[in-house]
PDB file of C-alpha atoms in Angstrom:
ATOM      1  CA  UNK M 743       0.000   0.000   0.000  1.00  0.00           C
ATOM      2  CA  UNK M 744       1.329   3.447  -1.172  1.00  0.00           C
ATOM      3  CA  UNK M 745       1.660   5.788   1.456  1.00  0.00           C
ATOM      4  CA  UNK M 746      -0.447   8.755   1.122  1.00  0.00           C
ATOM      5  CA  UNK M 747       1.954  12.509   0.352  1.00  0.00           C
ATOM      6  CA  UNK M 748       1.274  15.115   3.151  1.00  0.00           C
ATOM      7  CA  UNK M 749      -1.166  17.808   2.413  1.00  0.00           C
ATOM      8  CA  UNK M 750       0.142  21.098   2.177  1.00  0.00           C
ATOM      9  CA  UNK M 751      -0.905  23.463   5.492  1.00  0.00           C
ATOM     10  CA  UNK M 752      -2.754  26.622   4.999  1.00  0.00           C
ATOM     11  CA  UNK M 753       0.125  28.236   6.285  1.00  0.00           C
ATOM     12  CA  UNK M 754       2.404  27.083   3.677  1.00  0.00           C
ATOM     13  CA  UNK M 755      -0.238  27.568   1.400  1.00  0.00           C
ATOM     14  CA  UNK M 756      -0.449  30.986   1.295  1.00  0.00           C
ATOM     15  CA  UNK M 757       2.920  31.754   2.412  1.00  0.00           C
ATOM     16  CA  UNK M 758       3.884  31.447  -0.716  1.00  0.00           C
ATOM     17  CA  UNK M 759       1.263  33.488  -2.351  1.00  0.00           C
ATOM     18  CA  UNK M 760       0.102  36.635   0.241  1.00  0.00           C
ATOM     19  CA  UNK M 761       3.167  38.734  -0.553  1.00  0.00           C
ATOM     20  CA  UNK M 762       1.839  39.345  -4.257  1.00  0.00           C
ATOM     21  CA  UNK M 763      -1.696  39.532  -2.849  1.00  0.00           C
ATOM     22  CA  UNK M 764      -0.923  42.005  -0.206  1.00  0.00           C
ATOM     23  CA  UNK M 765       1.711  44.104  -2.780  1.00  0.00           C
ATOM     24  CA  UNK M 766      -0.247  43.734  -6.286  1.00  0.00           C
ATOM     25  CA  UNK M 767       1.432  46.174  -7.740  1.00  0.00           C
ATOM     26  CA  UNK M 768       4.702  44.707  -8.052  1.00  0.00           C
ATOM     27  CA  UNK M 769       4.770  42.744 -11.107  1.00  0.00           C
ATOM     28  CA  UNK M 770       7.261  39.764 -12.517  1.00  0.00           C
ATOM     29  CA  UNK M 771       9.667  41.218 -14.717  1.00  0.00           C
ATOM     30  CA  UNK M 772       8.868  39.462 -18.117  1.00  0.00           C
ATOM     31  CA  UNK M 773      11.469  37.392 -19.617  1.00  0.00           C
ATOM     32  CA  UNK M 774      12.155  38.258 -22.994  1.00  0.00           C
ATOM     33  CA  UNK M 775      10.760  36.687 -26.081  1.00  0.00           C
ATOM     34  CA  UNK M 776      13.490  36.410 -28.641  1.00  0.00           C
ATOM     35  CA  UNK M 777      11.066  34.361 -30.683  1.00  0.00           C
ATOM     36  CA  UNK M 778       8.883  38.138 -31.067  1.00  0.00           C
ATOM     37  CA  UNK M 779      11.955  40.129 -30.621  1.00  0.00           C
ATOM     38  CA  UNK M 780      12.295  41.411 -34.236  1.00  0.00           C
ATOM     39  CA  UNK M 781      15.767  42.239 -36.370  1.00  0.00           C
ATOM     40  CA  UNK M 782      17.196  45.400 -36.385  1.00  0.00           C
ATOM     41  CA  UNK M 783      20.509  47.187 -37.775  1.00  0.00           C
ATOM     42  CA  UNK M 784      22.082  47.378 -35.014  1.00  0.00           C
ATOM     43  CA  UNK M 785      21.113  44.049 -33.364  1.00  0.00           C
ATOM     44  CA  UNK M 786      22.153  41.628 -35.938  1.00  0.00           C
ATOM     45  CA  UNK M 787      25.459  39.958 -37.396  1.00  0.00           C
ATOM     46  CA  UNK M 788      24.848  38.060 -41.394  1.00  0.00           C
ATOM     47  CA  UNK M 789      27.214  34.738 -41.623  1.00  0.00           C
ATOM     48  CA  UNK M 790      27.550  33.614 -45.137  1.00  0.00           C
ATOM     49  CA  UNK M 791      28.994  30.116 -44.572  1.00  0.00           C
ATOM     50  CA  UNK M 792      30.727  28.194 -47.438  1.00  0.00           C
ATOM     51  CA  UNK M 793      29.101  29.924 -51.216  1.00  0.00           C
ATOM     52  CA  UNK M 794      31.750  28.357 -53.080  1.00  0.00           C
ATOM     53  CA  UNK M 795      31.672  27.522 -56.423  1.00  0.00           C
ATOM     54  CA  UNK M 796      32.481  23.691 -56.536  1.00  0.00           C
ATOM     55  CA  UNK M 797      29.232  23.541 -53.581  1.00  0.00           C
ATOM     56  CA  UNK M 798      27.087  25.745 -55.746  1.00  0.00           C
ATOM     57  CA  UNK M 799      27.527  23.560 -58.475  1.00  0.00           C
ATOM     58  CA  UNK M 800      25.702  20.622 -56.818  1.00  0.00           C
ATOM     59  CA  UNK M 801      23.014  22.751 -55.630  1.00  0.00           C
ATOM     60  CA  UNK M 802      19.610  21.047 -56.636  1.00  0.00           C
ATOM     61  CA  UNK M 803      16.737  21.997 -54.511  1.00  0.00           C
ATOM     62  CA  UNK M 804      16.880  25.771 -56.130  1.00  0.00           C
ATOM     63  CA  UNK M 805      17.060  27.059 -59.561  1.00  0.00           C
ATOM     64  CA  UNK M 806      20.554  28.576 -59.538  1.00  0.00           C
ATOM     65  CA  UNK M 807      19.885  31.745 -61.342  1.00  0.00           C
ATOM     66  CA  UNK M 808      17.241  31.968 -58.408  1.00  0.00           C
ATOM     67  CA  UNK M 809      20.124  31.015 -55.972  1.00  0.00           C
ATOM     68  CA  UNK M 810      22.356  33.794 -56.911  1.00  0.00           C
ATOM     69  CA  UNK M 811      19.861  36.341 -56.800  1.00  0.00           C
ATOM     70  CA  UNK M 812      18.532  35.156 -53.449  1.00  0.00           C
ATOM     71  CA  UNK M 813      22.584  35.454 -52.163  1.00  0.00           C
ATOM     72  CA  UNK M 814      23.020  38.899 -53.653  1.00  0.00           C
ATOM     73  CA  UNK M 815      19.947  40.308 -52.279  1.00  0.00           C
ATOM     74  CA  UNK M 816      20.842  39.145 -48.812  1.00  0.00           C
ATOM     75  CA  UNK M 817      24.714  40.588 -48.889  1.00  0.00           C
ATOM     76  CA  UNK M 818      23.174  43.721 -50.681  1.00  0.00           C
ATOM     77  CA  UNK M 819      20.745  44.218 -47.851  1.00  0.00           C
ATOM     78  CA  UNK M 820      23.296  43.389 -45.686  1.00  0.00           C
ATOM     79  CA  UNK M 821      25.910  46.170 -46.928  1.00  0.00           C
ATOM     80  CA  UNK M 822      22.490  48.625 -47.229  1.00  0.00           C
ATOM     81  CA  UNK M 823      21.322  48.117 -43.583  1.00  0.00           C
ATOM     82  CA  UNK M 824      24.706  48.377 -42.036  1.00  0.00           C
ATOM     83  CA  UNK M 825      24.848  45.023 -40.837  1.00  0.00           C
ATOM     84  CA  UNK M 826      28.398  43.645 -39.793  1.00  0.00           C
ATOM     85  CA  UNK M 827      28.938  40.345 -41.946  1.00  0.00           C
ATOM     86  CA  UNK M 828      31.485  37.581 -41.462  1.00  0.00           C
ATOM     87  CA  UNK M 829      32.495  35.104 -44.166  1.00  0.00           C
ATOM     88  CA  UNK M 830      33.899  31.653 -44.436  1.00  0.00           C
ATOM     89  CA  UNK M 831      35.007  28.441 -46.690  1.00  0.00           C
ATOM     90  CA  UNK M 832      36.146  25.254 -46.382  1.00  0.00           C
ATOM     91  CA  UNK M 833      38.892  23.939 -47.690  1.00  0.00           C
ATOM     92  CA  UNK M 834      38.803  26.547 -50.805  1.00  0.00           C
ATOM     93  CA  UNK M 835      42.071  25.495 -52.060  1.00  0.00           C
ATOM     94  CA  UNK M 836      40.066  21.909 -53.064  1.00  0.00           C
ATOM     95  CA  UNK M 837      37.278  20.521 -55.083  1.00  0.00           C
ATOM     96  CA  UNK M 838      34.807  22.880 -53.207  1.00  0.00           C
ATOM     97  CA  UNK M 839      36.310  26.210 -54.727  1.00  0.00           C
ATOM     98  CA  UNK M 840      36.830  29.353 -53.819  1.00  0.00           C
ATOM     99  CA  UNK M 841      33.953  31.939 -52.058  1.00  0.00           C
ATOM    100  CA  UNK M 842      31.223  33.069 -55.284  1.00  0.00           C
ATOM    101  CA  UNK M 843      32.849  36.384 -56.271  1.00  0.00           C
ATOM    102  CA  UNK M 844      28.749  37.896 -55.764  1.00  0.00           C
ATOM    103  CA  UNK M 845      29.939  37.783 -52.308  1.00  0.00           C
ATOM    104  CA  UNK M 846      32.735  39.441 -51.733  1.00  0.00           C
ATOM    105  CA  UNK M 847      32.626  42.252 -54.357  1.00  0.00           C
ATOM    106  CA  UNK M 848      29.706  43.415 -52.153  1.00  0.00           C
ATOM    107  CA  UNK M 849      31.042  42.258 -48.391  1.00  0.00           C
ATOM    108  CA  UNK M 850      34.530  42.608 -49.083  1.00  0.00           C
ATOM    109  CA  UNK M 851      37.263  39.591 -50.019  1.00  0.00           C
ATOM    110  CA  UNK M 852      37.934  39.161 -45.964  1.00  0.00           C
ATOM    111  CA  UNK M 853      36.979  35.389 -46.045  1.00  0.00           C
ATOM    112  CA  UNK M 854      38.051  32.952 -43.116  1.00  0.00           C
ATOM    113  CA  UNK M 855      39.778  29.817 -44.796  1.00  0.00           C
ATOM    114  CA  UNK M 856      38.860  26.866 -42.080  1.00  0.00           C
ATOM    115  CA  UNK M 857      40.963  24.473 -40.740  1.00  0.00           C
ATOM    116  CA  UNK M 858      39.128  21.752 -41.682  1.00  0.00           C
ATOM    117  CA  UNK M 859      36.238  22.120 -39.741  1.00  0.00           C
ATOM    118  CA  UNK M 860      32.722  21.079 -41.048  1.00  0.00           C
ATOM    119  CA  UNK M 861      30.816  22.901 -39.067  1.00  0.00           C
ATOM    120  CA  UNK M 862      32.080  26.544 -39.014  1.00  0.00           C
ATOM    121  CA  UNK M 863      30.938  27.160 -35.223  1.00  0.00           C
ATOM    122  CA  UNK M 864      34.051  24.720 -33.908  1.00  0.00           C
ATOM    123  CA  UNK M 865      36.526  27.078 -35.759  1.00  0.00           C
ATOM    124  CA  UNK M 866      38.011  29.020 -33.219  1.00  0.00           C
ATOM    125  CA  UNK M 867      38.240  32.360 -35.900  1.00  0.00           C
ATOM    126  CA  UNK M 868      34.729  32.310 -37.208  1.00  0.00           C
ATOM    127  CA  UNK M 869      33.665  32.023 -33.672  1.00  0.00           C
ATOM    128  CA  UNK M 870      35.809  34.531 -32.702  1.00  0.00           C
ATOM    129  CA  UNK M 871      34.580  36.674 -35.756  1.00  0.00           C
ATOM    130  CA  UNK M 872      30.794  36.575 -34.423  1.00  0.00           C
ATOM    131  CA  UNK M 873      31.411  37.088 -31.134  1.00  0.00           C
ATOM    132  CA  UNK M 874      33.777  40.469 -31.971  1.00  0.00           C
ATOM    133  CA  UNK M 875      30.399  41.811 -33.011  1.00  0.00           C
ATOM    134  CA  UNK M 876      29.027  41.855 -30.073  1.00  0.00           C
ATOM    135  CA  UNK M 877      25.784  40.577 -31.763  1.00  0.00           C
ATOM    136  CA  UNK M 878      23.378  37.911 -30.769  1.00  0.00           C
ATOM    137  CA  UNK M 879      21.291  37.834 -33.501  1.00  0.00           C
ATOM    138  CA  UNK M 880      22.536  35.592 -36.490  1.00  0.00           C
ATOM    139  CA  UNK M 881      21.734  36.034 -40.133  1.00  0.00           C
ATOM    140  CA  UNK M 882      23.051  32.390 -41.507  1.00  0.00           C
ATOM    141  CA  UNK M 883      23.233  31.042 -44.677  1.00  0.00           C
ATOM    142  CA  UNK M 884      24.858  28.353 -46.009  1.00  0.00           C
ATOM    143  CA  UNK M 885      26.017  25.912 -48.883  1.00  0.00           C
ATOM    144  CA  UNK M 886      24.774  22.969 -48.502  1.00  0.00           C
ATOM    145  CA  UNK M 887      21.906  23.350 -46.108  1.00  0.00           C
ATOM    146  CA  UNK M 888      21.624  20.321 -44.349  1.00  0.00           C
ATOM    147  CA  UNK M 889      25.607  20.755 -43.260  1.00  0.00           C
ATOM    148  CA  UNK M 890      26.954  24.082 -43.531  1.00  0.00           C
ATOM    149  CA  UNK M 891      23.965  25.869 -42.321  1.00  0.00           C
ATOM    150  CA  UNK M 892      21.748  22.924 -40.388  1.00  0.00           C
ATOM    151  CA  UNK M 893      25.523  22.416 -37.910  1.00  0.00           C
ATOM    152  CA  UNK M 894      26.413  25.437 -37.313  1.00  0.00           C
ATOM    153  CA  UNK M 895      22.696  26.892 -36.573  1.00  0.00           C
ATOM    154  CA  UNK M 896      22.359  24.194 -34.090  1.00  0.00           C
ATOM    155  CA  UNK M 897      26.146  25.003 -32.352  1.00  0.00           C
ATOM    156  CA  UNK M 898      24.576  28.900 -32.200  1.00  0.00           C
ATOM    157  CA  UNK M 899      21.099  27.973 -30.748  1.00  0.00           C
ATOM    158  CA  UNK M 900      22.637  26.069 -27.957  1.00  0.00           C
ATOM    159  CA  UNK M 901      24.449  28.769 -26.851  1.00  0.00           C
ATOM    160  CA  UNK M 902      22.213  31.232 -26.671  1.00  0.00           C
ATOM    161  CA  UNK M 903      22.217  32.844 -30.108  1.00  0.00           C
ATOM    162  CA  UNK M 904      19.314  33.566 -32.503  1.00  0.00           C
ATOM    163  CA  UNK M 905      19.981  32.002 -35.486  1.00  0.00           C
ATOM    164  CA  UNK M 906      17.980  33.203 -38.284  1.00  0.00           C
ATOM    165  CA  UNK M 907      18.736  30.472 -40.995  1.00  0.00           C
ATOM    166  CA  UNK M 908      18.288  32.199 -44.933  1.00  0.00           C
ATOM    167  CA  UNK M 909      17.218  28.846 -46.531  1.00  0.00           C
ATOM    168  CA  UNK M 910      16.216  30.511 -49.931  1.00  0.00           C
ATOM    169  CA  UNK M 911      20.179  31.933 -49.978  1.00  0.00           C
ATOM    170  CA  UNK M 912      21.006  28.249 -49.686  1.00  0.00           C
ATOM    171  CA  UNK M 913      21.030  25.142 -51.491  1.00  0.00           C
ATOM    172  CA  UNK M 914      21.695  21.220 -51.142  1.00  0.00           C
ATOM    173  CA  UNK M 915      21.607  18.220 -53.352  1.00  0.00           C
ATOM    174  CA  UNK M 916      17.203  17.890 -53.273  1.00  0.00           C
ATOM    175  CA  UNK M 917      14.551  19.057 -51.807  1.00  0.00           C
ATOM    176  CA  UNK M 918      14.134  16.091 -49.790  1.00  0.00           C
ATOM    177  CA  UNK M 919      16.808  16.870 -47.622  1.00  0.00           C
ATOM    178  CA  UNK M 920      16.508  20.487 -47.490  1.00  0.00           C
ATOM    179  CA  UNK M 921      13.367  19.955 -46.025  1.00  0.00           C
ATOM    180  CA  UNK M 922      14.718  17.733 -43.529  1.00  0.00           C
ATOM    181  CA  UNK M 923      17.025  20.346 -42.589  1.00  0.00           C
ATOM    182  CA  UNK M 924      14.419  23.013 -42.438  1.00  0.00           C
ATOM    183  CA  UNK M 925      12.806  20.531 -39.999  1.00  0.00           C
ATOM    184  CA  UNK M 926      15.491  20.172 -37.533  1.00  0.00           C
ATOM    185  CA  UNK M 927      16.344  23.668 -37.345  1.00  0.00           C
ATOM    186  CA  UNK M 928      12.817  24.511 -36.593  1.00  0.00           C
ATOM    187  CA  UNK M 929      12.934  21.573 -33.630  1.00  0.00           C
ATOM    188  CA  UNK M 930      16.007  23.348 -32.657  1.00  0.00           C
ATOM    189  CA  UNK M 931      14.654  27.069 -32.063  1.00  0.00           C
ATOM    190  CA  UNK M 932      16.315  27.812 -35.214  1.00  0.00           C
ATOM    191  CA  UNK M 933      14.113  30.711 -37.395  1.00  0.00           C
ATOM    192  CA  UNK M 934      13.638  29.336 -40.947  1.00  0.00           C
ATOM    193  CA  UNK M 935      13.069  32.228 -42.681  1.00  0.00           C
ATOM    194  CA  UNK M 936      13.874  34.044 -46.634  1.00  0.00           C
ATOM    195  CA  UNK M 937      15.960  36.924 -47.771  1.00  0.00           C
ATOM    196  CA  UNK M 938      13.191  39.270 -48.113  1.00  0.00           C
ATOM    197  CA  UNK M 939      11.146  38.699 -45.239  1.00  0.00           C
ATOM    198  CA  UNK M 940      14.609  39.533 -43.771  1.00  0.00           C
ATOM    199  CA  UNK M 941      14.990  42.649 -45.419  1.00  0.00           C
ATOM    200  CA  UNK M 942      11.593  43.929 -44.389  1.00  0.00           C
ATOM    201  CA  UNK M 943      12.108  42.935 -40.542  1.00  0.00           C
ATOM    202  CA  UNK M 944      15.478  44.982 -40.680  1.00  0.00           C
ATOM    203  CA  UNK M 945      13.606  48.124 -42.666  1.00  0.00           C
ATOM    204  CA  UNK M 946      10.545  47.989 -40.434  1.00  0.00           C
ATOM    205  CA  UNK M 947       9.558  51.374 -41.563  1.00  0.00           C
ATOM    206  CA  UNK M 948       9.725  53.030 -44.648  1.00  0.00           C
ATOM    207  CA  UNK M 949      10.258  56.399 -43.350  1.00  0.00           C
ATOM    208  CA  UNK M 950      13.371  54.822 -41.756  1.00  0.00           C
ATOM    209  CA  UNK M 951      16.803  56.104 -43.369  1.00  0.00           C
ATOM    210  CA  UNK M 952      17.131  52.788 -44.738  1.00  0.00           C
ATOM    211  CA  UNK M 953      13.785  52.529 -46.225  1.00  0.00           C
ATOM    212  CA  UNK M 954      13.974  53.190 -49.706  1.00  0.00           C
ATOM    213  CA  UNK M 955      17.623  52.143 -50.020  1.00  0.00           C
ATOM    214  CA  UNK M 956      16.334  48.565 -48.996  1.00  0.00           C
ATOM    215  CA  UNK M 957      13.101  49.205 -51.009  1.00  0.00           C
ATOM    216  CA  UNK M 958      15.539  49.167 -53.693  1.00  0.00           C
ATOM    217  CA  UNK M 959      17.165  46.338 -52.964  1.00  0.00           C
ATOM    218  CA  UNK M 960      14.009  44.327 -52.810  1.00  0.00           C
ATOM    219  CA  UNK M 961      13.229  45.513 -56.588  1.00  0.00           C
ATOM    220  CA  UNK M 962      16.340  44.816 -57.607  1.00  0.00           C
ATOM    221  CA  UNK M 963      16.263  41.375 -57.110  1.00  0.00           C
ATOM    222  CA  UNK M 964      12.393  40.651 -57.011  1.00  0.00           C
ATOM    223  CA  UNK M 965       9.596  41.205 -58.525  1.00  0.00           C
ATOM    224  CA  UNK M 966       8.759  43.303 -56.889  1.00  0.00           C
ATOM    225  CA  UNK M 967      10.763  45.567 -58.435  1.00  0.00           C
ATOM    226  CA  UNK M 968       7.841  46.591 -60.891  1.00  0.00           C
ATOM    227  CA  UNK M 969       5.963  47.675 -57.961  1.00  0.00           C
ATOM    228  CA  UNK M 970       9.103  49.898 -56.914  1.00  0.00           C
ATOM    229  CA  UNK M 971       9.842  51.072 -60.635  1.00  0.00           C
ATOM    230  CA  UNK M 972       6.259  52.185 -61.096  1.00  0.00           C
ATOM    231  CA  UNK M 973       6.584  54.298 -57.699  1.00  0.00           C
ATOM    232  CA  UNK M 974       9.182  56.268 -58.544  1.00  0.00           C
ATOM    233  CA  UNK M 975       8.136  57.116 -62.066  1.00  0.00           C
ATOM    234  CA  UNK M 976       5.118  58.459 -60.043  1.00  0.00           C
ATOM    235  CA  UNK M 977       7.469  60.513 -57.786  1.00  0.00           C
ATOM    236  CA  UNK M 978       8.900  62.001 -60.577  1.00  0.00           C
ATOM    237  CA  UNK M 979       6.229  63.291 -62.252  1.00  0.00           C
ATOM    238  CA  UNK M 980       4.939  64.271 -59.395  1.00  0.00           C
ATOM    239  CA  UNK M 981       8.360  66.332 -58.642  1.00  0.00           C
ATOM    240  CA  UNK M 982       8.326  67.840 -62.060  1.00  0.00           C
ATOM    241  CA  UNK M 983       4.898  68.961 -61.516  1.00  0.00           C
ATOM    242  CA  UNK M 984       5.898  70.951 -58.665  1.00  0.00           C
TER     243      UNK M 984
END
C-alpha cells in the first residue's frame, strides 16, 4: 500500500502566495521573447557560410539563377542596412572552390579559410569573428543546407544565439533533404526564414533612413521591383509637376 503525500498546510499555502496579494502592484519582470523580438541594424550579425563555387555547383533543390539572386539580395541588404557580416570556406584550395565572387565584391574579399572544420561554429576564428560583433542575432546562410547551415545553426542555438537560418540563400543536393534540414532547425529554435522577409524585418519602416535604399534592394532582385519602378516614375512626375 502506497503511502499517502502530506497535504500542504494553509500556512504554507499561502505563504507562498500573500506577498503578491498584499503588494499587487509589483509585477514579474517578463522574460524576454526572442522568438517576437524582431531584427534590427544594429542588433544583428549576417554569416555567409561556405558559397563556393564547386558547392554551388551541386546545388539542386533551387534554380541557380534563383540562388544567386537570393545570395546577392541578402549581402546587398546586408551592406544597405549596415549590418556587420562575417564570411567563411572550407577547404577553398580543393574541389569545393573558392567563395562566389557575388559575395565578396559586395562584403569585401575578408573570407576565413577553415581548418578543416565542417561545421564553421568549432573554428576558433569564425567564432571569434561573431562574437567580436558583439551581436546575438545571427543572419546564416549556407552551402549545402543540411551541413553548412543545419551544424552550425544548431552550435549557435545552444548557446544562446538567434539564429535566423536564410534557406532561400542556400542550397543542397534535393529538396528532400533540405526539407529535412528546415525541420530540424525549426525543432532546434532555429528561425527558418527568406531573404526578403529579412529585409523587411530589418527596414521595419519606410520612413526609416534605410527605407527606400532597402526598397531598392528588394526591386532589384524581385519582382517586386515593378511595384518599386512604377513608384518612382510616379514621384517624378509628381516632382516635375511641382
Amino acid at each position: 500500500m502506497a503511502l499517502s503525500q502530506p497535504r500542504p498546510t494553509f500556512n504554507s499555502f499561502w505563504s507562498a502566495r500573500l506577498p503578491n496579494l498584499l503588494n499587487p502592484t509589483k509585477k514579474d519582470t517578463p522574460m524576454p521573447d526572442k522568438f517576437s523580438e524582431f531584427l534590427t541594424p544594429d542588433n544583428a550579425v549576417l554569416a555567409m557560410i561556405d558559397h563556393q563555387t564547386g558547392l554551388l555547383a551541386s546545388v539542386r533543390d533551387i534554380q541557380p539563377e534563383t540562388l544567386r539572386k537570393n545570395i546577392n539580395g541578402l549581402t546587398n541588404m546586408a551592406k544597405t542596412a549596415g549590418i556587420p557580416s562575417v564570411v567563411t570556406a572550407s577547404l577553398s584550395e580543393g574541389s569545393n572552390g573558392p567563395i562566389l565572387s557575388d559575395i565578396t565584391n559586395v562584403l569585401g574579399g575578408t573570407v576565413i579559410n577553415r581548418a578543416g572544420e565542417i561545421n564553421a561554429w568549432k573554428s576558433p576564428e569564425f567564432k571569434a569573428a561573431i562574437e567580436a560583433t558583439g551581436r546575438k542575432k545571427i543572419i546564416m546562410a549556407g552551402i549545402v543546407t543540411d551541413v553548412c547551415l543545419l551544424f552550425p545553426a544548431l552550435s549557435a542555438v545552444a548557446e544562446g544565439y538567434d539564429v535566423y537560418a536564410v534557406v532561400d540563400a542556400s542550397g543542397t543536393w534535393d529538396e528532400v533533404t533540405r526539407d529535412a534540414a528546415m525541420l530540424r532547425m525549426s525543432q532546434a529554435g532555429v528561425k527558418v526564414t527568406t531573404w526578403a522577409s529579412v529585409l523587411a524585418e530589418v527596414m521595419d519602416d519606410w520612413r526609416s533612413n534605410q527605407g527606400y535604399p532597402l526598397g531598392g534592394v528588394l526591386g532589384g532582385h524581385t519582382a517586386y521591383g515593378l511595384v518599386y519602378e512604377s513608384y518612382l516614375a510616379q514621384q517624378s512626375e509628381q516632382d516635375s509637376a511641382d
